[in-house]
Amino acid sequence: MKLLIVEDEIQLADALTEILRRNMYLVDTVYNGIDGLDNALTGVYDGIILDIMLPKMNGIDVLRNIRANRISTPVLLLTARSEVEDKIKGLDCGADDYLTKPFITGELLARVRAMTRRKGEIINDNRLEYNGLELNKNTCSIIYNGNDVKLSLKEYQIMELLISNPHMILTKERIIEKIWGYESDVEYNNIEVYISFLRKKIAVISAPAKIKTARGIGYSLE
Ligand code: CA
């Protein structure tokens, strides 16, 4: 699950980043509205945490631009107590929720979970399931029929993408974009290695799900 934080208070931004990373989210963090908009327009995020008072472009304008470009990524607005007007404007412009500063970590995490909750295949916030194969966030493992095997962080992140989009071919570009980011020098054969680890682990617990290769394109969970 990949999140974008747009917040100009560097200490707060970095603290949020740290908390979310510890909770298994992939996080990109930027400190002004223009960078926030540039990142948001890539469409690779599962959720955006957007401050309202920002240098270069304020959060409301960032949000307007995101929606004008038909990017439907859920947005959680961060507002100061005094910004009631902005809060209303934000919700009118297509924000999904807002959180008033200061807030406690537990509430932030709950809002982020609510914002990124997917329909259908989710059992609860910490478990994803496809055809009896379960991906458990708390234990960082896959489970089938009572058998479980631990995953590395990257394996977990790739598995999360696959299990959230069953039968959909995920291109190698998309996997790199989501998990390592645009500017990484990860190569396609690194992905192939992680996929082969995942296949072995799925086989170890005798789950019937298979990661199929779409030759020259990417992978899908079937
Ligand atoms: Ca601010």
CSV table of C-alpha atoms and ligand atoms in Angstrom, one decimal:
chain,number,residue,atom,x,y,z
A,1,MET,CA,0.0,0.0,0.0
A,2,LYS,CA,1.6,3.2,-1.2
A,3,LEU,CA,1.0,6.6,0.4
A,4,LEU,CA,2.0,10.2,-0.4
A,5,ILE,CA,2.4,12.7,2.4
A,6,VAL,CA,2.4,16.4,1.5
A,7,GLU,CA,3.2,18.4,4.7
A,8,ASP,CA,5.6,21.4,5.0
A,9,GLU,CA,6.2,21.0,8.8
A,10,ILE,CA,9.3,18.9,8.3
A,11,GLN,CA,9.3,17.3,11.8
A,12,LEU,CA,5.6,16.4,11.5
A,13,ALA,CA,6.1,15.1,8.0
A,14,ASP,CA,9.0,12.9,9.0
A,15,ALA,CA,7.3,11.6,12.1
A,16,LEU,CA,4.2,10.6,10.0
A,17,THR,CA,6.5,9.0,7.4
A,18,GLU,CA,8.2,7.0,10.2
A,19,ILE,CA,4.9,5.8,11.8
A,20,LEU,CA,3.4,4.8,8.5
A,21,ARG,CA,6.5,2.9,7.4
A,22,ARG,CA,6.5,1.0,10.7
A,23,ASN,CA,3.0,0.0,9.8
A,24,MET,CA,4.1,-1.5,6.5
A,25,TYR,CA,3.1,1.3,4.2
A,26,LEU,CA,5.3,2.5,1.4
A,27,VAL,CA,5.6,6.3,1.8
A,28,ASP,CA,6.8,9.2,-0.3
A,29,THR,CA,7.1,12.5,1.4
A,30,VAL,CA,7.2,16.0,-0.1
A,31,TYR,CA,7.1,19.4,1.6
A,32,ASN,CA,5.3,21.7,-0.8
A,33,GLY,CA,2.1,21.8,-2.9
A,34,ILE,CA,3.8,21.7,-6.3
A,35,ASP,CA,5.8,18.6,-5.5
A,36,GLY,CA,2.7,17.1,-4.0
A,37,LEU,CA,0.7,17.7,-7.2
A,38,ASP,CA,3.5,16.3,-9.4
A,39,ASN,CA,3.6,13.2,-7.3
A,40,ALA,CA,-0.1,12.8,-7.0
A,41,LEU,CA,-0.6,13.0,-10.8
A,42,THR,CA,1.4,9.9,-11.3
A,43,GLY,CA,-1.6,8.0,-10.0
A,44,VAL,CA,0.5,5.3,-8.3
A,45,TYR,CA,-0.7,6.1,-4.7
A,46,ASP,CA,-3.4,4.3,-2.7
A,47,GLY,CA,-3.9,7.3,-0.6
A,48,ILE,CA,-2.7,10.9,-0.1
A,49,ILE,CA,-2.3,12.8,3.2
A,50,LEU,CA,-2.5,16.4,2.3
A,51,ASP,CA,-1.9,19.4,4.5
A,52,ILE,CA,-3.9,22.6,3.6
A,53,MET,CA,-1.5,25.4,4.4
A,54,LEU,CA,1.4,24.6,2.1
A,55,PRO,CA,4.1,26.7,0.4
A,56,LYS,CA,4.0,27.1,-3.5
A,57,MET,CA,0.4,25.8,-3.8
A,58,ASN,CA,-2.1,25.3,-1.0
A,59,GLY,CA,-3.7,22.0,-0.3
A,60,ILE,CA,-7.1,23.0,-1.6
A,61,ASP,CA,-5.6,23.9,-5.0
A,62,VAL,CA,-3.6,20.7,-5.1
A,63,LEU,CA,-6.7,18.7,-4.4
A,64,ARG,CA,-8.7,20.6,-7.1
A,65,ASN,CA,-5.9,19.9,-9.7
A,66,ILE,CA,-5.8,16.2,-8.7
A,67,ARG,CA,-9.5,15.8,-9.2
A,68,ALA,CA,-9.6,18.0,-12.4
A,69,ASN,CA,-7.0,15.5,-13.8
A,70,ARG,CA,-9.4,12.6,-13.0
A,71,ILE,CA,-7.1,11.1,-10.4
A,72,SER,CA,-9.4,9.5,-7.9
A,73,THR,CA,-6.8,8.5,-5.2
A,74,PRO,CA,-8.4,9.0,-1.8
A,75,VAL,CA,-7.3,12.1,0.0
A,76,LEU,CA,-7.1,12.7,3.8
A,77,LEU,CA,-6.8,16.5,4.5
A,78,LEU,CA,-4.8,17.7,7.5
A,79,THR,CA,-6.3,20.9,8.9
A,80,ALA,CA,-5.5,23.2,11.8
A,81,ARG,CA,-8.3,23.9,14.2
A,82,SER,CA,-8.8,27.4,12.8
A,83,GLU,CA,-9.3,26.3,9.2
A,84,VAL,CA,-13.0,25.3,9.4
A,85,GLU,CA,-13.8,27.1,6.1
A,86,ASP,CA,-11.0,25.3,4.4
A,87,LYS,CA,-12.2,22.0,5.7
A,88,ILE,CA,-15.6,22.5,4.1
A,89,LYS,CA,-14.0,23.7,0.9
A,90,GLY,CA,-11.8,20.6,0.9
A,91,LEU,CA,-14.6,18.2,1.3
A,92,ASP,CA,-16.5,20.0,-1.5
A,93,CYS,CA,-13.4,19.7,-3.7
A,94,GLY,CA,-13.3,15.9,-3.4
A,95,ALA,CA,-11.4,15.2,-0.2
A,96,ASP,CA,-12.5,11.9,1.4
A,97,ASP,CA,-11.9,12.7,5.0
A,98,TYR,CA,-10.0,15.2,7.2
A,99,LEU,CA,-8.1,15.1,10.4
A,100,THR,CA,-7.6,18.1,12.7
A,101,LYS,CA,-4.1,18.8,14.0
A,102,PRO,CA,-2.9,17.9,16.6
A,103,PHE,CA,-3.9,14.2,16.4
A,104,ILE,CA,-2.9,11.0,18.0
A,105,THR,CA,-1.2,8.2,16.0
A,106,GLY,CA,-4.0,5.7,16.6
A,107,GLU,CA,-6.5,8.0,15.0
A,108,LEU,CA,-4.3,8.8,12.0
A,109,LEU,CA,-3.8,5.0,11.4
A,110,ALA,CA,-7.5,4.4,11.6
A,111,ARG,CA,-8.3,7.2,9.1
A,112,VAL,CA,-5.6,5.9,6.7
A,113,ARG,CA,-7.1,2.4,7.0
A,114,ALA,CA,-10.6,3.7,6.3
A,115,MET,CA,-9.3,5.8,3.4
A,116,THR,CA,-7.5,2.9,1.7
A,117,ARG,CA,-10.0,0.2,2.5
A,118,ARG,CA,-10.8,-1.8,-0.6
A,119,LYS,CA,-14.1,-3.5,-1.4
A,120,GLY,CA,-14.6,-7.2,-1.6
A,121,GLU,CA,-11.6,-9.2,-0.9
A,122,ILE,CA,-10.6,-7.7,2.5
A,123,ILE,CA,-11.4,-9.7,5.6
A,124,ASN,CA,-10.2,-7.1,8.0
A,125,ASP,CA,-7.7,-4.3,8.1
A,126,ASN,CA,-4.7,-6.5,8.6
A,127,ARG,CA,-5.6,-9.5,6.4
A,128,LEU,CA,-6.1,-9.8,2.7
A,129,GLU,CA,-7.4,-13.0,1.1
A,130,TYR,CA,-7.7,-14.6,-2.2
A,131,ASN,CA,-9.1,-18.1,-2.8
A,132,GLY,CA,-8.1,-19.3,0.7
A,133,LEU,CA,-4.6,-17.8,0.5
A,134,GLU,CA,-4.3,-15.2,3.2
A,135,LEU,CA,-1.7,-12.4,3.4
A,136,ASN,CA,-1.3,-11.3,7.1
A,137,LYS,CA,0.1,-7.8,7.8
A,138,ASN,CA,0.7,-8.4,11.5
A,139,THR,CA,2.8,-11.5,11.0
A,140,CYS,CA,4.2,-10.5,7.5
A,141,SER,CA,3.3,-14.0,6.3
A,142,ILE,CA,1.1,-15.9,3.9
A,143,ILE,CA,-1.2,-18.6,5.3
A,144,TYR,CA,-3.1,-21.4,3.7
A,145,ASN,CA,-5.1,-24.1,5.5
A,146,GLY,CA,-3.2,-23.4,8.8
A,147,ASN,CA,0.2,-23.5,7.2
A,148,ASP,CA,2.2,-20.3,7.2
A,149,VAL,CA,5.4,-18.9,5.9
A,150,LYS,CA,7.1,-15.6,6.6
A,151,LEU,CA,7.8,-13.1,3.9
A,152,SER,CA,10.5,-10.5,3.5
A,153,LEU,CA,9.3,-6.9,3.4
A,154,LYS,CA,9.7,-6.7,-0.4
A,155,GLU,CA,8.0,-10.1,-0.9
A,156,TYR,CA,5.1,-8.9,1.3
A,157,GLN,CA,4.8,-5.7,-0.7
A,158,ILE,CA,4.7,-7.5,-4.1
A,159,MET,CA,2.3,-10.1,-2.7
A,160,GLU,CA,0.0,-7.3,-1.4
A,161,LEU,CA,-0.1,-5.8,-5.0
A,162,LEU,CA,-0.9,-9.2,-6.5
A,163,ILE,CA,-3.5,-10.3,-4.0
A,164,SER,CA,-5.3,-6.9,-4.1
A,165,ASN,CA,-5.7,-7.2,-7.8
A,166,PRO,CA,-6.3,-10.9,-8.6
A,167,HIS,CA,-6.5,-11.9,-12.3
A,168,MET,CA,-5.0,-8.5,-13.3
A,169,ILE,CA,-1.7,-8.4,-15.0
A,170,LEU,CA,0.7,-6.2,-13.1
A,171,THR,CA,3.4,-5.0,-15.3
A,172,LYS,CA,7.0,-5.0,-14.1
A,173,GLU,CA,7.1,-1.2,-14.6
A,174,ARG,CA,4.0,-0.9,-12.3
A,175,ILE,CA,5.6,-3.1,-9.6
A,176,ILE,CA,8.8,-1.1,-9.7
A,177,GLU,CA,6.9,2.2,-9.6
A,178,LYS,CA,4.8,1.2,-6.7
A,179,ILE,CA,7.4,-0.5,-4.5
A,180,TRP,CA,10.8,1.1,-5.4
A,181,GLY,CA,9.7,4.4,-6.9
A,182,TYR,CA,10.5,6.0,-10.3
A,183,GLU,CA,14.0,6.9,-9.6
A,184,SER,CA,15.2,3.5,-8.4
A,185,ASP,CA,17.7,1.5,-10.4
A,186,VAL,CA,15.9,-1.8,-9.7
A,187,GLU,CA,16.0,-4.0,-12.7
A,188,TYR,CA,13.4,-6.4,-14.1
A,189,ASN,CA,15.5,-9.4,-13.1
A,190,ASN,CA,15.3,-8.3,-9.4
A,191,ILE,CA,11.5,-8.6,-9.7
A,192,GLU,CA,11.9,-12.0,-11.3
A,193,VAL,CA,13.9,-13.1,-8.3
A,194,TYR,CA,11.3,-11.9,-5.8
A,195,ILE,CA,8.5,-13.6,-7.8
A,196,SER,CA,10.4,-16.9,-7.8
A,197,PHE,CA,10.8,-16.7,-4.0
A,198,LEU,CA,7.1,-16.0,-3.7
A,199,ARG,CA,6.2,-18.9,-5.9
A,200,LYS,CA,8.3,-21.2,-3.8
A,201,LYS,CA,6.7,-19.9,-0.6
A,202,ILE,CA,3.2,-20.4,-2.0
A,203,ALA,CA,4.1,-23.9,-3.0
A,204,VAL,CA,5.5,-24.6,0.5
A,205,ILE,CA,2.1,-24.0,2.1
A,206,SER,CA,0.4,-25.9,-0.7
A,207,ALA,CA,-1.9,-23.0,-1.7
A,208,PRO,CA,-3.7,-23.5,-5.0
A,209,ALA,CA,-3.1,-19.9,-6.1
A,210,LYS,CA,-0.5,-19.4,-8.8
A,211,ILE,CA,1.5,-16.4,-9.9
A,212,LYS,CA,1.4,-16.6,-13.6
A,213,THR,CA,3.8,-14.9,-16.0
A,214,ALA,CA,2.4,-12.9,-18.9
A,215,ARG,CA,5.5,-13.2,-21.1
A,216,GLY,CA,7.2,-9.9,-21.7
A,217,ILE,CA,4.6,-8.0,-19.6
A,218,GLY,CA,4.3,-8.9,-16.0
A,219,TYR,CA,2.5,-11.2,-13.5
A,220,SER,CA,-0.9,-12.0,-12.2
A,221,LEU,CA,-2.3,-14.0,-9.3
A,222,GLU,CA,-4.6,-16.8,-10.6
B,1,CA,CA,1.3,23.5,6.8
